[in-house]
Amino acid sequence: MMSVTPIPALSDNYIWLLRQDNSPSVCVVDPGEAAPVIEFLERESLNLESILITHHHHDHTGGLAELIKRYSPYVIGPDNSAINGINETVGDGDQIRIMGRLFDVIATPGHTLDHISYFTAGIPALLFCGDTLFCAGCGRLFEGTPEQMYSSLHKLTELPEDTLVFAAHEYTQANLAFARAADPENEHVKHALQECEKARALDRPTLPSTIGRELRINPYLRVGTDSVRQAAGTQGANDNDLATFSTLREWKNRF
Ligand code: ZN
Ligand code: FE
């Protein structure tokens, strides 16, 4: 059984730590900082066997150099020379084996062009989607087009509904506040915001989410509904799903 633990880092990042049963060899995803990872590994007497990287941003890679020096992990990530220390570059359709489980690599450009996500089927199915899909939100478009992000998100929604979604940031509360404006008729959003506020008041992570839950509360995945389409229409174009998506993403930037 694989367990996944959040290591909070920087202001609002989670570095996800993957552990198989009681094996001392573990994997981390997107170590934006080394110190909190080292502290966790030391405290639990664990060894860092591998690292998965989703994209080149510093808040996902900033801890690489120090972790490589200390543990010599096997580092897997996208084909981007801006990231130093990758042992194996992977892209869409590739499969990798991490601690006995097979992971599919899914290209998810939009936030950046090099962005990839990692999915493993099974019970439970797990998705590590970096800054592509957040709970009730999606990443900003730094390098890609709205079309790219829209199609990346669509690919992720085709995964099984019970897939656990491990996003890289604790952005849920702000995303749900936006979702309330962008999807005003949606009762699931109101409930989710209440749950989220409770969790944050106790300093608990609001992640993982699930694909099924995101389909209910994430406005970017609900651009075909009247509620979202009409709300988007007060801010910009909503002639088709992509236009609605694009309008939402820009609206969020100034929300
Ligand atoms: Zn990023
Ligand atoms: Fe990030």
PDB file of N, CA, C and O in Angstrom, residues 169-197:
ATOM      1  N   HIS A 169       0.022  23.086  -4.601  1.00  0.00           N
ATOM      2  CA  HIS A 169      -0.175  24.289  -3.774  1.00  0.00           C
ATOM      3  C   HIS A 169      -1.463  24.219  -2.959  1.00  0.00           C
ATOM      4  O   HIS A 169      -2.461  23.651  -3.407  1.00  0.00           O
ATOM      5  N   GLU A 170      -1.431  24.862  -1.809  1.00  0.00           N
ATOM      6  CA  GLU A 170      -2.623  25.043  -0.981  1.00  0.00           C
ATOM      7  C   GLU A 170      -3.287  26.353  -1.413  1.00  0.00           C
ATOM      8  O   GLU A 170      -3.068  27.398  -0.795  1.00  0.00           O
ATOM      9  N   TYR A 171      -4.033  26.274  -2.504  1.00  0.00           N
ATOM     10  CA  TYR A 171      -4.717  27.454  -3.040  1.00  0.00           C
ATOM     11  C   TYR A 171      -6.229  27.313  -2.923  1.00  0.00           C
ATOM     12  O   TYR A 171      -6.981  28.112  -3.481  1.00  0.00           O
ATOM     13  N   THR A 172      -6.698  26.282  -2.207  1.00  0.00           N
ATOM     14  CA  THR A 172      -8.107  25.906  -2.272  1.00  0.00           C
ATOM     15  C   THR A 172      -9.056  27.019  -1.840  1.00  0.00           C
ATOM     16  O   THR A 172     -10.081  27.266  -2.481  1.00  0.00           O
ATOM     17  N   GLN A 173      -8.705  27.704  -0.744  1.00  0.00           N
ATOM     18  CA  GLN A 173      -9.628  28.700  -0.205  1.00  0.00           C
ATOM     19  C   GLN A 173      -9.852  29.848  -1.200  1.00  0.00           C
ATOM     20  O   GLN A 173     -10.998  30.231  -1.463  1.00  0.00           O
ATOM     21  N   ALA A 174      -8.767  30.361  -1.757  1.00  0.00           N
ATOM     22  CA  ALA A 174      -8.901  31.452  -2.742  1.00  0.00           C
ATOM     23  C   ALA A 174      -9.608  30.945  -4.001  1.00  0.00           C
ATOM     24  O   ALA A 174     -10.425  31.664  -4.604  1.00  0.00           O
ATOM     25  N   ASN A 175      -9.316  29.709  -4.386  1.00  0.00           N
ATOM     26  CA  ASN A 175      -9.966  29.149  -5.577  1.00  0.00           C
ATOM     27  C   ASN A 175     -11.472  29.005  -5.365  1.00  0.00           C
ATOM     28  O   ASN A 175     -12.267  29.277  -6.265  1.00  0.00           O
ATOM     29  N   LEU A 176     -11.861  28.566  -4.167  1.00  0.00           N
ATOM     30  CA  LEU A 176     -13.295  28.387  -3.899  1.00  0.00           C
ATOM     31  C   LEU A 176     -14.014  29.724  -3.792  1.00  0.00           C
ATOM     32  O   LEU A 176     -15.183  29.842  -4.175  1.00  0.00           O
ATOM     33  N   ALA A 177     -13.304  30.740  -3.285  1.00  0.00           N
ATOM     34  CA  ALA A 177     -13.908  32.074  -3.238  1.00  0.00           C
ATOM     35  C   ALA A 177     -14.194  32.543  -4.668  1.00  0.00           C
ATOM     36  O   ALA A 177     -15.256  33.124  -4.949  1.00  0.00           O
ATOM     37  N   PHE A 178     -13.266  32.273  -5.562  1.00  0.00           N
ATOM     38  CA  PHE A 178     -13.491  32.604  -6.972  1.00  0.00           C
ATOM     39  C   PHE A 178     -14.602  31.734  -7.566  1.00  0.00           C
ATOM     40  O   PHE A 178     -15.465  32.224  -8.304  1.00  0.00           O
ATOM     41  N   ALA A 179     -14.597  30.446  -7.218  1.00  0.00           N
ATOM     42  CA  ALA A 179     -15.613  29.524  -7.754  1.00  0.00           C
ATOM     43  C   ALA A 179     -17.020  29.971  -7.371  1.00  0.00           C
ATOM     44  O   ALA A 179     -17.978  29.789  -8.127  1.00  0.00           O
ATOM     45  N   ARG A 180     -17.148  30.582  -6.204  1.00  0.00           N
ATOM     46  CA  ARG A 180     -18.456  31.050  -5.775  1.00  0.00           C
ATOM     47  C   ARG A 180     -18.972  32.151  -6.718  1.00  0.00           C
ATOM     48  O   ARG A 180     -20.161  32.227  -6.998  1.00  0.00           O
ATOM     49  N   ALA A 181     -18.037  32.971  -7.209  1.00  0.00           N
ATOM     50  CA  ALA A 181     -18.422  34.016  -8.171  1.00  0.00           C
ATOM     51  C   ALA A 181     -18.594  33.445  -9.575  1.00  0.00           C
ATOM     52  O   ALA A 181     -19.487  33.845 -10.323  1.00  0.00           O
ATOM     53  N   ALA A 182     -17.739  32.484  -9.919  1.00  0.00           N
ATOM     54  CA  ALA A 182     -17.719  31.968 -11.296  1.00  0.00           C
ATOM     55  C   ALA A 182     -18.765  30.880 -11.527  1.00  0.00           C
ATOM     56  O   ALA A 182     -19.072  30.554 -12.675  1.00  0.00           O
ATOM     57  N   ASP A 183     -19.293  30.319 -10.445  1.00  0.00           N
ATOM     58  CA  ASP A 183     -20.256  29.214 -10.553  1.00  0.00           C
ATOM     59  C   ASP A 183     -21.303  29.409  -9.447  1.00  0.00           C
ATOM     60  O   ASP A 183     -21.432  28.592  -8.538  1.00  0.00           O
ATOM     61  N   PRO A 184     -22.038  30.548  -9.528  1.00  0.00           N
ATOM     62  CA  PRO A 184     -22.849  30.989  -8.378  1.00  0.00           C
ATOM     63  C   PRO A 184     -23.996  30.055  -8.009  1.00  0.00           C
ATOM     64  O   PRO A 184     -24.460  30.092  -6.870  1.00  0.00           O
ATOM     65  N   GLU A 185     -24.446  29.229  -8.964  1.00  0.00           N
ATOM     66  CA  GLU A 185     -25.590  28.352  -8.675  1.00  0.00           C
ATOM     67  C   GLU A 185     -25.177  27.042  -7.997  1.00  0.00           C
ATOM     68  O   GLU A 185     -26.027  26.232  -7.654  1.00  0.00           O
ATOM     69  N   ASN A 186     -23.858  26.830  -7.868  1.00  0.00           N
ATOM     70  CA  ASN A 186     -23.361  25.506  -7.486  1.00  0.00           C
ATOM     71  C   ASN A 186     -23.312  25.326  -5.958  1.00  0.00           C
ATOM     72  O   ASN A 186     -22.458  25.899  -5.276  1.00  0.00           O
ATOM     73  N   GLU A 187     -24.220  24.498  -5.440  1.00  0.00           N
ATOM     74  CA  GLU A 187     -24.275  24.250  -3.991  1.00  0.00           C
ATOM     75  C   GLU A 187     -23.035  23.505  -3.485  1.00  0.00           C
ATOM     76  O   GLU A 187     -22.617  23.684  -2.342  1.00  0.00           O
ATOM     77  N   HIS A 188     -22.466  22.648  -4.348  1.00  0.00           N
ATOM     78  CA  HIS A 188     -21.265  21.901  -3.937  1.00  0.00           C
ATOM     79  C   HIS A 188     -20.123  22.858  -3.586  1.00  0.00           C
ATOM     80  O   HIS A 188     -19.337  22.595  -2.680  1.00  0.00           O
ATOM     81  N   VAL A 189     -20.046  23.963  -4.311  1.00  0.00           N
ATOM     82  CA  VAL A 189     -18.988  24.946  -4.048  1.00  0.00           C
ATOM     83  C   VAL A 189     -19.171  25.564  -2.669  1.00  0.00           C
ATOM     84  O   VAL A 189     -18.213  25.718  -1.907  1.00  0.00           O
ATOM     85  N   LYS A 190     -20.406  25.891  -2.329  1.00  0.00           N
ATOM     86  CA  LYS A 190     -20.664  26.503  -1.016  1.00  0.00           C
ATOM     87  C   LYS A 190     -20.275  25.559   0.117  1.00  0.00           C
ATOM     88  O   LYS A 190     -19.625  25.960   1.074  1.00  0.00           O
ATOM     89  N   HIS A 191     -20.671  24.279  -0.023  1.00  0.00           N
ATOM     90  CA  HIS A 191     -20.299  23.299   0.996  1.00  0.00           C
ATOM     91  C   HIS A 191     -18.785  23.126   1.068  1.00  0.00           C
ATOM     92  O   HIS A 191     -18.213  23.042   2.149  1.00  0.00           O
ATOM     93  N   ALA A 192     -18.165  23.053  -0.099  1.00  0.00           N
ATOM     94  CA  ALA A 192     -16.711  22.857  -0.144  1.00  0.00           C
ATOM     95  C   ALA A 192     -15.987  24.017   0.532  1.00  0.00           C
ATOM     96  O   ALA A 192     -14.993  23.810   1.237  1.00  0.00           O
ATOM     97  N   LEU A 193     -16.495  25.222   0.342  1.00  0.00           N
ATOM     98  CA  LEU A 193     -15.850  26.390   0.960  1.00  0.00           C
ATOM     99  C   LEU A 193     -15.945  26.307   2.488  1.00  0.00           C
ATOM    100  O   LEU A 193     -14.977  26.588   3.198  1.00  0.00           O
ATOM    101  N   GLN A 194     -17.097  25.860   2.989  1.00  0.00           N
ATOM    102  CA  GLN A 194     -17.241  25.695   4.443  1.00  0.00           C
ATOM    103  C   GLN A 194     -16.250  24.654   4.982  1.00  0.00           C
ATOM    104  O   GLN A 194     -15.577  24.880   5.988  1.00  0.00           O
ATOM    105  N   GLU A 195     -16.170  23.505   4.271  1.00  0.00           N
ATOM    106  CA  GLU A 195     -15.238  22.441   4.679  1.00  0.00           C
ATOM    107  C   GLU A 195     -13.804  22.960   4.665  1.00  0.00           C
ATOM    108  O   GLU A 195     -13.011  22.682   5.565  1.00  0.00           O
ATOM    109  N   CYS A 196     -13.489  23.696   3.621  1.00  0.00           N
ATOM    110  CA  CYS A 196     -12.138  24.219   3.431  1.00  0.00           C
ATOM    111  C   CYS A 196     -11.784  25.189   4.561  1.00  0.00           C
ATOM    112  O   CYS A 196     -10.685  25.132   5.122  1.00  0.00           O
ATOM    113  N   GLU A 197     -12.714  26.068   4.908  1.00  0.00           N
ATOM    114  CA  GLU A 197     -12.436  27.045   5.970  1.00  0.00           C
ATOM    115  C   GLU A 197     -12.191  26.333   7.301  1.00  0.00           C
ATOM    116  O   GLU A 197     -11.307  26.725   8.067  1.00  0.00           O
TER     117      GLU A 197
END
